[in-house]
Coordinates of C-alpha atoms and ligand atoms in Angstrom, one line a residue:
M13 CA -34.5 -119.8 -67.7
K14 CA -30.7 -120.3 -67.8
N15 CA -30.5 -117.4 -70.4
K16 CA -32.4 -115.1 -68.1
S17 CA -30.1 -115.9 -65.3
I18 CA -27.1 -115.1 -67.6
Y19 CA -28.8 -111.7 -68.4
I20 CA -29.4 -110.9 -64.7
V21 CA -25.8 -111.7 -63.8
A22 CA -24.4 -109.6 -66.8
A23 CA -26.6 -106.6 -66.1
T24 CA -25.6 -106.8 -62.4
A25 CA -21.9 -106.9 -63.5
V26 CA -22.3 -103.9 -65.8
V27 CA -24.2 -101.9 -63.0
L28 CA -21.4 -102.8 -60.6
V29 CA -18.6 -101.8 -62.9
L30 CA -20.4 -98.5 -63.6
L31 CA -20.9 -97.9 -59.9
A32 CA -17.1 -98.6 -59.3
L33 CA -16.2 -96.2 -62.1
F34 CA -18.4 -93.5 -60.8
L35 CA -17.1 -94.0 -57.2
H36 CA -13.6 -93.7 -58.6
T37 CA -14.3 -90.3 -59.8
F38 CA -14.4 -89.1 -56.2
A39 CA -11.0 -90.7 -55.4
P40 CA -7.9 -88.5 -54.8
S41 CA -6.2 -87.6 -58.1
P42 CA -3.9 -84.5 -57.3
L43 CA -2.9 -82.4 -60.3
P44 CA 0.8 -82.4 -61.2
M45 CA 2.5 -79.7 -59.1
P46 CA 3.3 -76.6 -61.1
K47 CA 6.5 -74.6 -60.7
A48 CA 6.0 -71.8 -58.2
Y49 CA 5.1 -68.4 -59.7
A50 CA 8.3 -66.7 -60.6
G51 CA 7.1 -63.4 -62.0
P52 CA 7.1 -59.9 -60.4
I53 CA 5.1 -59.1 -57.2
P54 CA 3.1 -56.0 -58.2
S55 CA 3.2 -53.2 -55.6
A56 CA 0.1 -51.7 -54.1
T57 CA -0.5 -48.5 -52.3
P58 CA -3.9 -49.0 -50.5
P59 CA -5.5 -46.0 -48.8
K60 CA -5.5 -46.7 -45.0
E61 CA -9.4 -47.3 -45.1
V62 CA -9.1 -50.4 -47.4
A63 CA -10.4 -53.4 -45.5
V64 CA -12.5 -56.5 -46.1
F65 CA -15.4 -58.0 -44.1
A66 CA -17.1 -61.4 -44.4
L67 CA -20.8 -61.5 -44.9
V68 CA -21.8 -65.1 -44.7
A69 CA -25.5 -65.0 -45.6
G70 CA -26.1 -68.9 -45.2
V71 CA -24.8 -72.3 -46.0
N72 CA -25.5 -75.3 -48.3
H73 CA -25.3 -78.5 -46.3
R74 CA -22.9 -80.7 -48.4
V75 CA -20.3 -83.4 -47.8
A76 CA -16.6 -82.9 -48.5
A77 CA -16.7 -85.2 -51.4
F78 CA -19.0 -82.8 -53.3
G79 CA -16.3 -80.2 -53.2
Y80 CA -13.0 -81.9 -54.2
R81 CA -11.6 -85.2 -55.3
G82 CA -10.5 -87.2 -52.3
G83 CA -13.1 -85.5 -50.0
S84 CA -15.0 -88.0 -47.8
L85 CA -18.6 -89.0 -48.7
F86 CA -19.3 -89.1 -45.1
E87 CA -17.8 -85.8 -43.9
R88 CA -20.6 -83.2 -43.5
R89 CA -19.3 -79.8 -44.6
D90 CA -21.3 -76.6 -44.9
F91 CA -20.6 -74.6 -47.9
S92 CA -20.6 -70.8 -47.3
M93 CA -23.0 -68.7 -49.4
A94 CA -21.5 -65.4 -48.9
G95 CA -20.5 -61.8 -50.0
T96 CA -17.5 -59.9 -49.0
L97 CA -17.5 -56.2 -48.4
V98 CA -14.4 -54.4 -49.6
K99 CA -14.1 -50.8 -48.2
H100 CA -12.3 -48.2 -50.2
P101 CA -12.5 -44.5 -50.0
K102 CA -13.4 -44.1 -53.6
G103 CA -16.3 -46.4 -53.2
D104 CA -17.0 -49.8 -51.4
L105 CA -17.6 -53.0 -53.4
L106 CA -19.4 -56.1 -52.5
I107 CA -17.8 -59.2 -54.1
D108 CA -20.9 -61.5 -54.7
T109 CA -24.0 -61.5 -52.5
G110 CA -24.4 -65.0 -51.4
F111 CA -28.0 -65.9 -50.4
G112 CA -30.5 -62.8 -50.6
C113 CA -33.8 -62.2 -48.8
H114 CA -35.7 -64.1 -51.5
I115 CA -33.7 -67.2 -51.8
D116 CA -36.7 -69.4 -51.1
E117 CA -38.7 -68.4 -54.0
Q118 CA -35.7 -68.1 -56.3
F119 CA -34.7 -71.7 -55.1
R120 CA -37.9 -73.1 -56.6
T121 CA -36.9 -72.1 -60.1
L122 CA -33.8 -74.3 -60.1
P123 CA -33.8 -77.6 -62.0
F124 CA -35.1 -80.5 -60.0
T125 CA -31.7 -82.3 -60.2
V126 CA -30.2 -79.4 -58.3
R127 CA -32.9 -79.0 -55.8
V128 CA -33.0 -82.6 -54.9
I129 CA -29.3 -82.6 -53.9
T130 CA -29.3 -79.1 -52.2
F131 CA -30.2 -78.4 -48.5
Y132 CA -29.6 -74.9 -47.4
S133 CA -30.0 -72.6 -44.4
L134 CA -30.5 -68.9 -44.9
W135 CA -28.9 -67.1 -41.9
R136 CA -29.0 -63.4 -42.7
P137 CA -28.8 -61.9 -46.2
A138 CA -25.8 -59.5 -46.7
A139 CA -28.0 -56.4 -47.1
D140 CA -29.5 -57.0 -43.7
Q141 CA -26.2 -57.7 -42.1
L142 CA -24.9 -54.3 -43.5
R143 CA -28.0 -52.6 -42.2
D144 CA -27.6 -54.2 -38.8
A145 CA -24.1 -52.8 -38.7
G146 CA -25.4 -49.3 -39.4
Y147 CA -23.8 -49.3 -42.9
D148 CA -25.2 -46.9 -45.4
L149 CA -25.8 -49.0 -48.6
K150 CA -25.3 -45.8 -50.6
S151 CA -21.6 -46.1 -49.8
L152 CA -21.5 -49.2 -52.2
R153 CA -20.1 -48.2 -55.6
A154 CA -20.9 -51.6 -57.1
I155 CA -21.4 -55.4 -56.7
L156 CA -18.5 -57.2 -58.4
L157 CA -19.5 -60.6 -59.4
T158 CA -17.0 -63.5 -59.4
H159 CA -19.6 -65.1 -61.8
S160 CA -23.3 -65.1 -62.2
H161 CA -24.3 -68.6 -60.7
W162 CA -27.5 -68.5 -58.6
D163 CA -25.8 -68.8 -55.2
H164 CA -23.6 -65.7 -55.9
V165 CA -26.4 -63.4 -57.3
S166 CA -29.4 -64.3 -55.2
G167 CA -29.0 -61.0 -53.2
L168 CA -28.9 -58.6 -56.1
P169 CA -32.5 -57.5 -55.7
D170 CA -31.7 -56.5 -52.1
F171 CA -29.4 -53.7 -53.4
P172 CA -31.7 -51.7 -55.8
G173 CA -29.8 -49.0 -57.8
V174 CA -26.3 -50.5 -57.1
P175 CA -24.5 -51.3 -60.4
V176 CA -23.4 -54.8 -61.0
W177 CA -19.9 -55.1 -62.5
V178 CA -19.4 -58.0 -65.0
T179 CA -17.0 -58.9 -67.8
P180 CA -18.7 -58.7 -71.3
Q181 CA -18.3 -62.5 -71.4
E182 CA -20.2 -63.0 -68.2
H183 CA -22.8 -60.4 -69.3
E184 CA -23.4 -62.4 -72.4
F185 CA -23.7 -65.6 -70.3
I186 CA -26.5 -63.7 -68.2
R187 CA -28.2 -62.8 -71.3
K188 CA -28.3 -66.4 -72.4
S189 CA -29.9 -67.1 -69.0
G190 CA -28.8 -70.7 -68.1
D191 CA -30.8 -72.9 -65.7
M192 CA -28.3 -72.1 -62.9
D193 CA -28.8 -68.5 -63.0
F194 CA -31.3 -66.4 -61.1
C195 CA -30.6 -63.1 -63.1
K196 CA -33.5 -63.7 -65.3
L197 CA -35.8 -63.3 -62.4
F198 CA -34.6 -59.8 -61.6
T199 CA -35.7 -56.6 -63.3
G200 CA -34.0 -53.1 -63.3
I201 CA -30.4 -54.5 -62.6
R202 CA -27.9 -52.1 -64.0
Y203 CA -25.0 -54.1 -65.4
E204 CA -21.7 -52.4 -66.1
E205 CA -19.2 -54.0 -68.2
Y206 CA -15.3 -53.7 -67.5
G207 CA -12.5 -54.8 -69.4
F208 CA -8.8 -55.9 -68.7
E209 CA -6.7 -53.0 -69.7
G210 CA -3.8 -53.7 -67.4
G211 CA -0.9 -56.2 -68.1
S212 CA -0.3 -59.6 -66.6
Y213 CA -0.8 -59.9 -62.9
L214 CA 0.4 -62.7 -60.6
G215 CA 0.5 -65.2 -63.4
F216 CA -2.8 -64.2 -65.0
P217 CA -2.5 -62.7 -68.5
A218 CA -4.4 -59.5 -67.9
S219 CA -5.8 -57.3 -65.1
H220 CA -8.1 -54.5 -64.2
D221 CA -6.9 -52.3 -61.4
V222 CA -10.2 -50.9 -60.0
Y223 CA -9.1 -47.7 -58.4
G224 CA -5.6 -47.6 -59.9
D225 CA -3.7 -48.0 -56.5
G226 CA -3.3 -51.8 -56.8
S227 CA -5.5 -52.4 -53.7
I228 CA -8.3 -54.2 -55.7
V229 CA -7.2 -55.9 -59.0
V230 CA -9.5 -58.2 -61.0
V231 CA -8.1 -60.8 -63.4
P232 CA -9.8 -62.9 -66.0
A233 CA -10.4 -66.5 -64.7
F234 CA -12.7 -67.8 -67.4
G235 CA -13.6 -71.4 -67.3
H236 CA -16.1 -72.1 -64.4
T237 CA -18.4 -69.8 -66.4
P238 CA -17.4 -67.9 -69.7
G239 CA -16.7 -64.6 -67.7
S240 CA -15.5 -65.8 -64.2
V241 CA -13.0 -63.5 -62.5
I242 CA -10.6 -63.6 -59.5
T243 CA -10.2 -60.4 -57.4
F244 CA -7.1 -59.7 -55.5
V245 CA -7.2 -57.3 -52.6
T246 CA -4.2 -55.9 -50.8
L247 CA -4.7 -54.2 -47.4
P248 CA -2.6 -51.4 -46.0
N249 CA -0.8 -53.9 -43.7
E250 CA 0.2 -55.8 -46.9
T251 CA -2.3 -58.8 -46.2
R252 CA -3.2 -60.1 -49.6
Y253 CA -6.5 -61.9 -50.4
A254 CA -7.6 -63.8 -53.4
F255 CA -11.3 -64.1 -53.9
V256 CA -11.3 -67.1 -56.3
G257 CA -15.1 -67.5 -56.8
D258 CA -15.7 -71.1 -57.7
V259 CA -12.4 -71.7 -59.4
V260 CA -12.5 -74.2 -56.3
W261 CA -15.3 -74.6 -54.0
Q262 CA -12.9 -75.8 -51.0
L263 CA -9.4 -74.9 -50.0
E264 CA -8.2 -78.4 -50.7
G265 CA -8.7 -77.7 -54.3
I266 CA -5.4 -75.5 -53.7
T267 CA -3.8 -77.3 -50.9
E268 CA -4.3 -80.7 -52.1
R269 CA -4.4 -79.8 -55.9
E270 CA -7.7 -81.6 -56.1
E271 CA -10.3 -80.6 -58.7
R272 CA -14.0 -81.1 -58.2
P273 CA -15.2 -84.5 -58.8
W274 CA -16.2 -85.5 -62.4
I275 CA -19.8 -85.2 -61.9
T276 CA -19.9 -81.7 -60.4
R277 CA -17.1 -80.6 -62.9
R278 CA -19.4 -81.7 -65.6
K279 CA -22.4 -80.0 -64.2
A280 CA -21.0 -76.8 -62.9
D281 CA -18.1 -75.9 -65.1
T282 CA -18.6 -74.3 -68.6
D283 CA -15.1 -75.3 -69.5
A284 CA -13.4 -77.5 -67.0
E285 CA -10.0 -77.5 -68.8
A286 CA -9.8 -73.7 -68.8
N287 CA -10.8 -73.8 -65.1
R288 CA -8.0 -76.2 -64.4
E289 CA -5.5 -73.7 -65.8
N290 CA -6.7 -71.1 -63.4
L291 CA -6.5 -73.6 -60.6
L292 CA -2.9 -74.4 -61.4
R293 CA -2.1 -70.7 -61.7
M294 CA -3.4 -70.2 -58.1
I295 CA -1.5 -73.3 -56.9
A296 CA 1.7 -72.0 -58.4
L297 CA 1.0 -68.4 -56.8
K298 CA 0.3 -70.0 -53.3
E299 CA 3.7 -71.7 -53.7
R300 CA 5.3 -68.3 -54.0
L301 CA 3.1 -66.4 -51.5
P302 CA 2.2 -68.9 -49.0
E303 CA 0.9 -66.1 -46.7
M304 CA -1.8 -65.0 -49.3
I305 CA -5.3 -65.8 -48.0
I306 CA -7.2 -67.6 -50.6
V307 CA -11.1 -67.3 -50.4
P308 CA -13.0 -70.0 -52.4
A309 CA -16.5 -68.6 -52.4
H310 CA -17.8 -71.7 -50.6
D311 CA -15.2 -72.3 -48.0
M312 CA -16.3 -71.4 -44.6
R313 CA -12.7 -71.7 -43.2
A314 CA -11.6 -69.0 -45.6
F315 CA -14.4 -66.7 -44.4
A316 CA -13.5 -67.4 -40.9
E317 CA -10.0 -65.8 -41.4
M318 CA -11.7 -62.5 -42.4
P319 CA -13.0 -59.8 -40.0
K320 CA -16.8 -59.5 -39.4
L321 CA -18.7 -56.3 -39.4
Ligands
LIG1 ZN1 -20.6 -71.2 -59.8
LIG2 ZN1 -21.0 -71.1 -56.4

């Protein structure tokens, strides 16, 4: 009897210690402040038509703690599930799609462990928002994916015939078809690979200047997935945007230098160390260019700073 009590006490102690350790992974733990980016600021000559428009298709109902270390477990926060229209006279781009028309059916294919912690609302898919605004979908040159996770590609089937631009690394990741990816459900998607033929750009080692005028420049930000990218957009009025995908989920990743908590880093990032390097690059860049608008794919506040159609 006495032995049994000792076991119960010991088991309880172990559980409490493990729980304390787990909760500690949500505590603030800011990354060391990197030196501000000191390299050249590349020039851009965007045509006067270049513009960006937010297309928030829905939200995931989360808490702040899900998104970054130091976030409250009790602060409800809706994570945007969105695309961004980038207008350019040589052909418009859609950066990610957010939730598409078929999110309900697609969602059922996600692993149980994801479904059980995910509560979402579909507002209006990007394709419908574009049509509502009288936008001709034929004006879209391509959909440029930050990466291929489910919440970024859900709307791909809503844009039949529009090519999907991916890095070769992300294309390979799509072919391997992980459990957080919907691409395996789609047929007839035309993927087009691009490379990084350009030199270093704002602290990133290489770049791809989409139309050669500096208005839309993609850089490799591999880590969250094997072929993730960041897209910089410069408007004619010199406003700069950085669409960072899921390098961070919430702006506090940059402003408070906080990574995702351990559990989400482990689950969501292919290479969390590499992702941290990209996060540090963005923090260093924000130090140099505080006016740059950084748009994490899931931060509603960032999308609120963008014009709507
Ligand atoms: Zn992701
Ligand atoms: Zn995401």
